[in-house]
XYZ file of C-alpha atoms in Angstrom:
525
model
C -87.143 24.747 91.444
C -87.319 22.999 88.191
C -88.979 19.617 87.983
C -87.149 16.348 87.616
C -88.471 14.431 85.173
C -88.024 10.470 85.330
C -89.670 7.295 84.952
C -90.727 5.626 88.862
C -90.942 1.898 88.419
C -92.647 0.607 91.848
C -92.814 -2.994 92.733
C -95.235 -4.040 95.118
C -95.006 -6.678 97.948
C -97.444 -8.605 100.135
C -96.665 -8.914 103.496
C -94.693 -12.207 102.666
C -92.567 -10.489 100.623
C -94.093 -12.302 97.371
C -94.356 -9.602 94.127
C -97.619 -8.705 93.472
C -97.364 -6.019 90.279
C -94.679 -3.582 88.786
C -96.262 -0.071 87.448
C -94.796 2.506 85.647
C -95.789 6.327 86.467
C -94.034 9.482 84.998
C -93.689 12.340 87.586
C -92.618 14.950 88.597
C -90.046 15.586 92.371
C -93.536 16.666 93.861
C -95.468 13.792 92.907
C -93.061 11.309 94.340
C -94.379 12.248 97.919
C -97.544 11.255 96.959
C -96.582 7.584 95.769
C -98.797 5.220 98.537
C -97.736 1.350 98.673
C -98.915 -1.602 100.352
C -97.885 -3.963 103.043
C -94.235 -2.146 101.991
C -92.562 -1.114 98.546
C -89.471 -0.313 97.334
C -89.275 2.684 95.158
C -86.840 3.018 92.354
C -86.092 5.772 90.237
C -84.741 5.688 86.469
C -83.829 8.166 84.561
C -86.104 8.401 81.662
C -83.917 8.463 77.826
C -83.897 11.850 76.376
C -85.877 10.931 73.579
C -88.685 10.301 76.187
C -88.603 13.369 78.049
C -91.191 14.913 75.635
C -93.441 11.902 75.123
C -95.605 9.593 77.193
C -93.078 6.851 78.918
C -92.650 3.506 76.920
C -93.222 0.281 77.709
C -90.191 -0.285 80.039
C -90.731 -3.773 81.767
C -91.151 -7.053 79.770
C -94.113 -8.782 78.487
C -95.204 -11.998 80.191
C -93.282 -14.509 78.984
C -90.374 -12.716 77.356
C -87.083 -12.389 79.108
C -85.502 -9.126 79.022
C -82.593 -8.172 76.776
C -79.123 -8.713 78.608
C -76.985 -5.736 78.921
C -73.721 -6.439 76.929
C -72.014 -5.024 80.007
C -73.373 -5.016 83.505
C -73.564 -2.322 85.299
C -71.509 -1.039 88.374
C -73.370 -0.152 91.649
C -72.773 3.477 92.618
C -71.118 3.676 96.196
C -74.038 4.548 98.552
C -73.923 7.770 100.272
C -76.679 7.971 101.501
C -80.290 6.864 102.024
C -83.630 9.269 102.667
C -86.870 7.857 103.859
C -90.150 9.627 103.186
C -92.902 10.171 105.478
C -94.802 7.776 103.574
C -92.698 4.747 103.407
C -90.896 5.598 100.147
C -87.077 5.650 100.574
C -84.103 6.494 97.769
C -80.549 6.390 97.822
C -77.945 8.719 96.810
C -76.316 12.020 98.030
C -77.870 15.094 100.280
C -76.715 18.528 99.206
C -78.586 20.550 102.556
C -81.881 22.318 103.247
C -82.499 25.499 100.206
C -84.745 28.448 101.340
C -88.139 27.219 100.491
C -87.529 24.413 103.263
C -86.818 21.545 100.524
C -84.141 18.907 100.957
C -81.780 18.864 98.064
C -81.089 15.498 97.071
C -79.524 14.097 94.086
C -79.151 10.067 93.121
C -77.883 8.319 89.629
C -81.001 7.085 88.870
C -82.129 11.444 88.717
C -81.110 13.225 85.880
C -81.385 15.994 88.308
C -80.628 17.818 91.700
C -84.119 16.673 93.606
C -86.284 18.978 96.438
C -88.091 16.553 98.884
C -90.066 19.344 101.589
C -88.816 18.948 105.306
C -92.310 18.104 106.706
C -92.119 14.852 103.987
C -88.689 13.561 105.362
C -88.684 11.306 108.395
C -84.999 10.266 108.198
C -81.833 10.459 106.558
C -79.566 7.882 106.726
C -75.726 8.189 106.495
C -72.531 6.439 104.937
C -69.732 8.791 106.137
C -67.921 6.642 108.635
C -64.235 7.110 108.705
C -61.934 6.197 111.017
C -60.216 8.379 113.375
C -56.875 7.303 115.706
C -58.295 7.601 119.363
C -56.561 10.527 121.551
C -54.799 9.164 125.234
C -58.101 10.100 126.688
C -61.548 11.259 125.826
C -64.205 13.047 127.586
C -67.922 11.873 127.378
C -70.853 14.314 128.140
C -74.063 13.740 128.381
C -76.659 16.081 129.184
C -79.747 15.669 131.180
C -82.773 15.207 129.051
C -85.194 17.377 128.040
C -88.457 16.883 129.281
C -90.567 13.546 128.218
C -87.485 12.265 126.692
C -85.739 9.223 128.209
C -82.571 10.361 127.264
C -79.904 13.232 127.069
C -77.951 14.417 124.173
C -74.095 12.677 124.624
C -71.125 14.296 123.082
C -67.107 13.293 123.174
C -64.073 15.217 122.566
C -61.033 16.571 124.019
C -61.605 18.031 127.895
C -60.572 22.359 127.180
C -61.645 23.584 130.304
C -63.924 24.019 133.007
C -65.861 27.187 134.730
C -68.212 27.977 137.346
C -70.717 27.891 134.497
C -69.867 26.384 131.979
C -67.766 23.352 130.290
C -65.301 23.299 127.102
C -64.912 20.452 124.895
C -62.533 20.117 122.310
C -63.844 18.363 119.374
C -62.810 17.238 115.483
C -66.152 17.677 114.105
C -67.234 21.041 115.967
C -64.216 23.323 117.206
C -64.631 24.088 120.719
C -68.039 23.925 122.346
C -69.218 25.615 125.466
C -71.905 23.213 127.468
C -74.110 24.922 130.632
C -72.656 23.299 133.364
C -76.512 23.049 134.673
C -77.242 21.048 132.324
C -74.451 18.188 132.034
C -75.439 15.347 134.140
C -72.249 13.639 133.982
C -68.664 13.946 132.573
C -66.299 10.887 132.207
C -63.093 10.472 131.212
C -62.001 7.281 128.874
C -58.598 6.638 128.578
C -56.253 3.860 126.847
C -54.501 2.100 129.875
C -55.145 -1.209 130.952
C -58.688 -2.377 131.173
C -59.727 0.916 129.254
C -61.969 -0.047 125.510
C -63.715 2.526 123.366
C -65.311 1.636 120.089
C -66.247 -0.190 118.449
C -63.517 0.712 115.592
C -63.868 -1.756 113.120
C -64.870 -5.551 112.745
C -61.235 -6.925 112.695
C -61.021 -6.357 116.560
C -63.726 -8.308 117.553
C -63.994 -12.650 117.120
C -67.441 -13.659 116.007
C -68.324 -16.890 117.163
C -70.190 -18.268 114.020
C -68.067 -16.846 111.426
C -67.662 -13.949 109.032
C -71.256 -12.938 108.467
C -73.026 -13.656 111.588
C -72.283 -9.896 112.147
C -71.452 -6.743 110.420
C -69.610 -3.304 111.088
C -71.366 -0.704 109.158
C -71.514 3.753 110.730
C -69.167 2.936 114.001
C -71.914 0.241 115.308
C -72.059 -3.393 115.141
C -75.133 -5.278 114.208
C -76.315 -8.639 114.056
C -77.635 -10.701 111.404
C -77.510 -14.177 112.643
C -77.310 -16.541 115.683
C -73.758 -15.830 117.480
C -71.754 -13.686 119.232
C -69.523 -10.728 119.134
C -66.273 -10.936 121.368
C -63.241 -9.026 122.234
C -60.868 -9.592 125.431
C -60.652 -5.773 126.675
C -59.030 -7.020 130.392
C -61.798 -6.539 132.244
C -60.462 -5.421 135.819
C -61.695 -7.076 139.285
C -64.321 -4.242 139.074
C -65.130 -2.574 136.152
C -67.855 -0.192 134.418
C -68.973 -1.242 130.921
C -71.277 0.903 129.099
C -73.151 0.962 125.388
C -75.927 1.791 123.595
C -78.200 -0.379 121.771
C -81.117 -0.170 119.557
C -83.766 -3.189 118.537
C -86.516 -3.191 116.233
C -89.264 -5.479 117.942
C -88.288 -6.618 120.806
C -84.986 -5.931 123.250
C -83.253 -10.071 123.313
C -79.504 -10.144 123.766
C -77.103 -11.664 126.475
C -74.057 -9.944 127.007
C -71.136 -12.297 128.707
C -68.110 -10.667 131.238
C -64.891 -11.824 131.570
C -65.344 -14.910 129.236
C -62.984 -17.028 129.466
C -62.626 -17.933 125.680
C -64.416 -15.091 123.082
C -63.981 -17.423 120.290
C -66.609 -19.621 122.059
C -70.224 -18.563 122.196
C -70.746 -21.131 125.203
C -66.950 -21.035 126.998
C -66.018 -22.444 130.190
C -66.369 -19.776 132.219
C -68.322 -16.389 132.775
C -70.688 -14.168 134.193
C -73.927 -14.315 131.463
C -76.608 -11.631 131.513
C -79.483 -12.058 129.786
C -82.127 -9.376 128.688
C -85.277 -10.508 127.556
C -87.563 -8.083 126.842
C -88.678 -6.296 129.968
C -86.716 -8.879 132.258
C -82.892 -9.214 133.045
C -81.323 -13.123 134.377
C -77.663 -13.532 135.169
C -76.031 -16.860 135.123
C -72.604 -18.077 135.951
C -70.715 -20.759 134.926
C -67.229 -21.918 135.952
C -64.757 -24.292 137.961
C -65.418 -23.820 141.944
C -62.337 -24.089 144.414
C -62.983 -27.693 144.954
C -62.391 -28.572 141.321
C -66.034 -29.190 140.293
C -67.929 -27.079 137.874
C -70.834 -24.822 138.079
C -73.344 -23.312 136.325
C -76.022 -21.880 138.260
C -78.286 -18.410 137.667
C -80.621 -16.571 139.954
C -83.858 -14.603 140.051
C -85.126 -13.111 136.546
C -85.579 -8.888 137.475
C -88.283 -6.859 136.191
C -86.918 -3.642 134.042
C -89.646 -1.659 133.889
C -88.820 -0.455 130.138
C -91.825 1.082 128.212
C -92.993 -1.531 125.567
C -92.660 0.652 122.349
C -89.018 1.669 123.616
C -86.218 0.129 121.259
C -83.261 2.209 122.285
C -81.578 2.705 125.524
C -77.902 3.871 126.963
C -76.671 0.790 129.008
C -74.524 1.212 132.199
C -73.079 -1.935 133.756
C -71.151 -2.024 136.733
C -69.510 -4.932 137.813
C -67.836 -6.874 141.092
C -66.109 -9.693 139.821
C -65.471 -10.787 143.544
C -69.025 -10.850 144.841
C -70.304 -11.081 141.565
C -72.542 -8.343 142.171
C -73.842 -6.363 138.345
C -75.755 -3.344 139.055
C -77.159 -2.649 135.634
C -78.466 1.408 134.984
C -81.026 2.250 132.112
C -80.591 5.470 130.456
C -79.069 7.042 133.439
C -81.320 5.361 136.126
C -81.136 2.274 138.367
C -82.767 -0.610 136.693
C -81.892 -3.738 138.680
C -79.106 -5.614 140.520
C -78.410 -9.143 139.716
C -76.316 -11.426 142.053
C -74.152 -13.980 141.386
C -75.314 -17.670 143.288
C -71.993 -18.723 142.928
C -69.852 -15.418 142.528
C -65.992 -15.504 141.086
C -65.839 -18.932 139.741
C -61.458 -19.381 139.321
C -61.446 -19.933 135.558
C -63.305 -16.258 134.819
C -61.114 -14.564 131.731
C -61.174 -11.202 130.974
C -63.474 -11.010 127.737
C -66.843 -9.144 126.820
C -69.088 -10.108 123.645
C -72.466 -9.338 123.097
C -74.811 -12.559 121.456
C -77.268 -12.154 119.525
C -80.716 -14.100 117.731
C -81.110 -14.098 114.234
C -84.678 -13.288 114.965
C -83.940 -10.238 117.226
C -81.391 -8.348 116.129
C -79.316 -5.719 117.828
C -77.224 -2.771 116.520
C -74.489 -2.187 119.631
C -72.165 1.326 119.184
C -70.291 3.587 122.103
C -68.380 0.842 123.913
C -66.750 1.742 127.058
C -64.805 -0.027 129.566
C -63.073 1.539 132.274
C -62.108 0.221 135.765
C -64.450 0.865 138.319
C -63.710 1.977 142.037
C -66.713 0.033 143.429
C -68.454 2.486 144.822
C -69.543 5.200 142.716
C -72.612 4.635 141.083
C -74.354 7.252 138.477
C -75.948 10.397 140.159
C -79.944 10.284 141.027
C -80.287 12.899 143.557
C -81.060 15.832 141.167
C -83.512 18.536 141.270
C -84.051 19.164 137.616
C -85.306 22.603 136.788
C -87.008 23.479 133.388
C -84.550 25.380 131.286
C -84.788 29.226 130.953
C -86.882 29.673 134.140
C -85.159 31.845 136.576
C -84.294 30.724 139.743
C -85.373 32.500 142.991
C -83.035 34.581 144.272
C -80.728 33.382 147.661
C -80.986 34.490 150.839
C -77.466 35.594 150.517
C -77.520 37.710 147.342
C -73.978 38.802 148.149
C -72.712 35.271 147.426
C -69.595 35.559 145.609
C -68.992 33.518 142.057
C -65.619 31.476 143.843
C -67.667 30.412 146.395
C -69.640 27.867 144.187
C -69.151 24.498 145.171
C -66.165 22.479 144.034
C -65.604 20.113 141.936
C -65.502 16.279 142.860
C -62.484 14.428 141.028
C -62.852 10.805 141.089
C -59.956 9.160 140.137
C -59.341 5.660 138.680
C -58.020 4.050 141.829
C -60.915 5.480 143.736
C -59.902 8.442 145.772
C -61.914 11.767 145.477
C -60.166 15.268 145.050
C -62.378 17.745 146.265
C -61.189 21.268 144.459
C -62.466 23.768 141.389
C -60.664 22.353 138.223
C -59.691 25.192 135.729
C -58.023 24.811 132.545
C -56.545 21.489 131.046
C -52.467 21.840 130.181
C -50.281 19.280 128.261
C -52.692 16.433 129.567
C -53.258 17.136 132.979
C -55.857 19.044 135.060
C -55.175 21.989 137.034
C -57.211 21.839 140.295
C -57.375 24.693 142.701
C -57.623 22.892 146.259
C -57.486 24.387 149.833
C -54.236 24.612 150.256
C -52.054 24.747 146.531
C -52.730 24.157 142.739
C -52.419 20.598 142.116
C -51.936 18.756 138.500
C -53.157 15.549 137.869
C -53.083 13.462 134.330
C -55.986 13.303 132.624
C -55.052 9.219 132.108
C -55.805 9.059 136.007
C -59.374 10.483 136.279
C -62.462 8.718 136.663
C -65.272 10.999 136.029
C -65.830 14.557 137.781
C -68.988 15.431 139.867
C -70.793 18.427 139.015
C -73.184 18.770 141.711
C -77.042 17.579 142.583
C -78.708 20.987 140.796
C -80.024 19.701 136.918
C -81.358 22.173 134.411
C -83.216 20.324 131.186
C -82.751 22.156 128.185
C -85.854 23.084 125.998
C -87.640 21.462 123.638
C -88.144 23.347 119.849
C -90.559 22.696 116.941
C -87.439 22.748 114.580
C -85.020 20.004 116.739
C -83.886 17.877 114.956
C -81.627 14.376 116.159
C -78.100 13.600 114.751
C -76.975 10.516 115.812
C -73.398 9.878 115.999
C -71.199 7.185 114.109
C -69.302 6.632 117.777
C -72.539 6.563 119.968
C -75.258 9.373 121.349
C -76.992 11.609 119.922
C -77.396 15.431 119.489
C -79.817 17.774 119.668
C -80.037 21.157 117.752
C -83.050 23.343 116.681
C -82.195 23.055 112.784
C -80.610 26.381 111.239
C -78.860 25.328 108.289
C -77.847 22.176 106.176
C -75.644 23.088 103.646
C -71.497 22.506 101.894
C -71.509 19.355 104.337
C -72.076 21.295 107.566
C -75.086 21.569 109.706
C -75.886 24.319 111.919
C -78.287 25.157 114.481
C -78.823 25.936 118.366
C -79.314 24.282 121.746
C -79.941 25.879 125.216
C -77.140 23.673 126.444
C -74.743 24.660 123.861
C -75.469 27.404 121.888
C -75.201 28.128 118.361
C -72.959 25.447 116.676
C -71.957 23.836 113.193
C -71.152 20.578 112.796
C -69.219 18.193 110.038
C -71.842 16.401 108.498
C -69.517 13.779 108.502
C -69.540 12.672 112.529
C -73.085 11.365 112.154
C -74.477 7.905 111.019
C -78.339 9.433 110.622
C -80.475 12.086 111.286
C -83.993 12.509 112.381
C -86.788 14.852 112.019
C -90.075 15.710 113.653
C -88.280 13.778 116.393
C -91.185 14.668 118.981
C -94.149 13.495 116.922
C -95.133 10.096 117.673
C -96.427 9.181 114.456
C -93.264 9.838 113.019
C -91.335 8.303 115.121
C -93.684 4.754 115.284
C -92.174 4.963 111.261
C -88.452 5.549 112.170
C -88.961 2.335 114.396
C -90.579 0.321 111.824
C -87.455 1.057 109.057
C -85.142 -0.120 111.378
């Protein structure tokens, strides 16, 4: 690869964000990765003139006390495609081009004369901007896999329900064609549809109110984040029970409250609602409202201990609600955390809003919203015996056990009844379920979730994983093949070999299992 040649001006920052010096340094691509800093430092590139190319770089930054020439025309920012960040704190904006064969990231910015190589085992992350939106389908299935081992979560992908086998699941999806999933290895399958009390997004910032104004948060990769004091609302007509779900991430500490059926979104502090609030490794949930006898309450209850690790800041929330007893039984990726009680459950005034509120000194990035009604009394799955992948099971006692005698399927549906029966293909938006006694078809719009049995199989680990996170919520996992014409390809023991659209992501991660590397990605966030 031919060097880049270019001027790096780096300024240099104390840890209270005062300037300290600006130096000048001509380089080459390689020597970039050896740029240190101190408390932090930006790093910006310039193209060096032409005329400078073959000489030593010129003065390029002002003498004290002389103001720099104005430009008789300023100049207009480049739309941002995308941001890398270094391994050692460096990070540069501009647009990724894949992986080449000697392992390099190709990378190329306005500020490079050139096409740039940055080596794999120097990039910790690459950020990014290829959010479009996409009209939601009637329904959507969500996936998510059990996790592989030491992780505290599983890979989570959405799409189109194809079909279903003994072994193995089909999903339907824009950015991937049709993928096949081991069945052992999906922990859960739900189905998200558009009726009444049904929310998945978030979509954009025009649907939801902010209660401090336009700035207090912003909508930026499918996700919204915080920047101030406030809160984020949208009435989604929460039912008498319902099952909200999200994932958020944090950078220092986990501090949010997020209110149910709020009576008034607009209003950060509104007549009536159920408030939960997380704070740090505790959860409190208070109520407020009007009582039958016309007075007003506003009471709350015991704080609950979480039990979340202290450097963790990320986690898949599940919240299932009563609105009657005013019961919240609140799931951390995929495992019972707590349950909060209401002192004074189902005050008369409740609405039917959600909003997440936020601290301007703790700020929160929320993505995959879901709301769906809830039959009250399914709760996630626990009871599995997880099994390394790729180690053979012993055999049965019955070795003549025939394939069709597998055990069926559970179909929950929406208003709570279970379908027990082995669910095939998926025709003009209904399910085709072989029961006892006939074929039945049921709409897709009228499913729950589906239970796939207690047996879990984790899928492995590999040096070359890498993490794509998606612009609607989860991630996925892939041992990294190729990155190349806006695809990326690799292979999972849950899914096989696949290629992706580059442009379903919002980031993605490397060396995701070594901690060092991954104390960085926390501290850029």
């Amino acid at each position: 690869m031919k060097a880049t040649s270019y001027l790096a001006t780096r300024r240099c920052f104390n840890s209270s964000g005062k300037q300290l010096f600006t130096t000048l340094l001509s380089a080459t691509c390689a020597s970039l990765l050896a740029i240190g800093g101190l408390a932090h430092a930006d790093l910006i590139i310039e193209e060096a003139p032409a005329e400078e190319q073959e000489a030593a770089p010129a003065e390029a930054v002002a003498k004290d006390g002389e103001k720099p020439k104005e430009k008789s025309e300023p100049e207009k920012d480049a739309a941002v495609k995308s941001r890398i960040f270094l391994t050692n704190g460096d990070k540069l904006s501009g647009m990724p081009h894949g992986v080449d064969g000697q392992g390099n990231l190709e990378f190329t910015s306005e500020s490079l004369r050139q096409k740039a190589g940055f080596p794999i085992d120097k990039v910790l992350s690459l950020e990014l901007d290829t959010w479009k939106y996409r009209p939601r389908p009637e329904t959507i299935a969500r996936i998510q896999l059990y996790p592989s081992f030491g992780e505290a979560s599983g890979d989570t992908l959405l799409g189109a329900l194809h079909e279903l086998t003994p072994d193995s699941i089909k999903l339907d999806t824009w950015y991937g064609g049709v993928i096949s999933l081991k069945r052992s290895m999906v922990k859960s399958l739900q189905i998200i549809s558009n009726g009444p009390g049904s929310y998945y997004g978030p979509n954009n910032l025009n649907e939801w109110t902010l209660t401090h104004g336009n700035g207090s948060w912003n909508f930026q990769n499918g996700a919204l984040h915080s920047v101030s004091d406030g809160g984020a609302g949208r009435d989604v007509g929460l039912t008498e029970k319902t099952h909200i779900s999200f994932d958020t991430q944090w950078k220092t500490s986990m501090r949010f409250r997020i209110q149910l059926y709020s009576s008034d979104v607009k209003d950060s502090s509104p007549d009536a609602y159920y408030d939960v609030n997380f704070n740090r490794s505790y959860a409190y949930l208070r109520t407020r409202g009007k009582v039958a006898n016309g007075g007003n309450i506003a009471r709350g209850g015991r704080w609950k201990q979480l039990n979340l690790p202290r450097d963790q800041t990320q986690a898949h929330f599940d919240i299932f609600v009563d609105r009657k007893t005013g019961t919240l039984t609140i799931y951390i990726d995929g495992l019972r955390a707590c349950v909060l009680q209401s002192q004074s459950p189902d005050p008369e005034n409740l609405g039917t809003g959600l909003a997440f509120v936020a601290e301007e000194r703790y700020p929160i990035e929320i993505s995959g919203i879901t709301v769906t009604p809830w039959n009250g009394t399914t709760f996630p799955n626990q009871k599995f015996d997880l099994k390394p992948g790729g180690v053979p099971e012993a055999p049965a006692d019955d070795t003549e056990k025939k394939e069709d005698e597998k055990p069926p399927h559970r179909i929950i549906l929406k208003n709570g009844d279970e379908v027990p029966g082995t669910v095939g293909k998926v025709q003009d938006g209904r399910m085709i379920i072989e029961t006892e006694y006939t074929p039945i078809r049921i709409p897709i719009k009228r499913i729950k979730s589906l239970s796939l049995g207690d047996d879990g199989e984790q899928p492995r680990k590999y040096r070359e994983d890498v993490r794509a996170w998606f612009h609607d919520g989860g991630h996925v996992t892939l041992k990294l093949a190729s990155f190349e014409d806006g695809k990326i390809s690799g292979t999972s023991q849950a899914f096989g070999d696949v290629t992706f659209d580059l442009k379903a992501f919002s980031r993605i991660d490397f060396h995701i299992y070594d901690k060092k590397h991954n104390e960085l990605r926390n501290d850029m966030r």
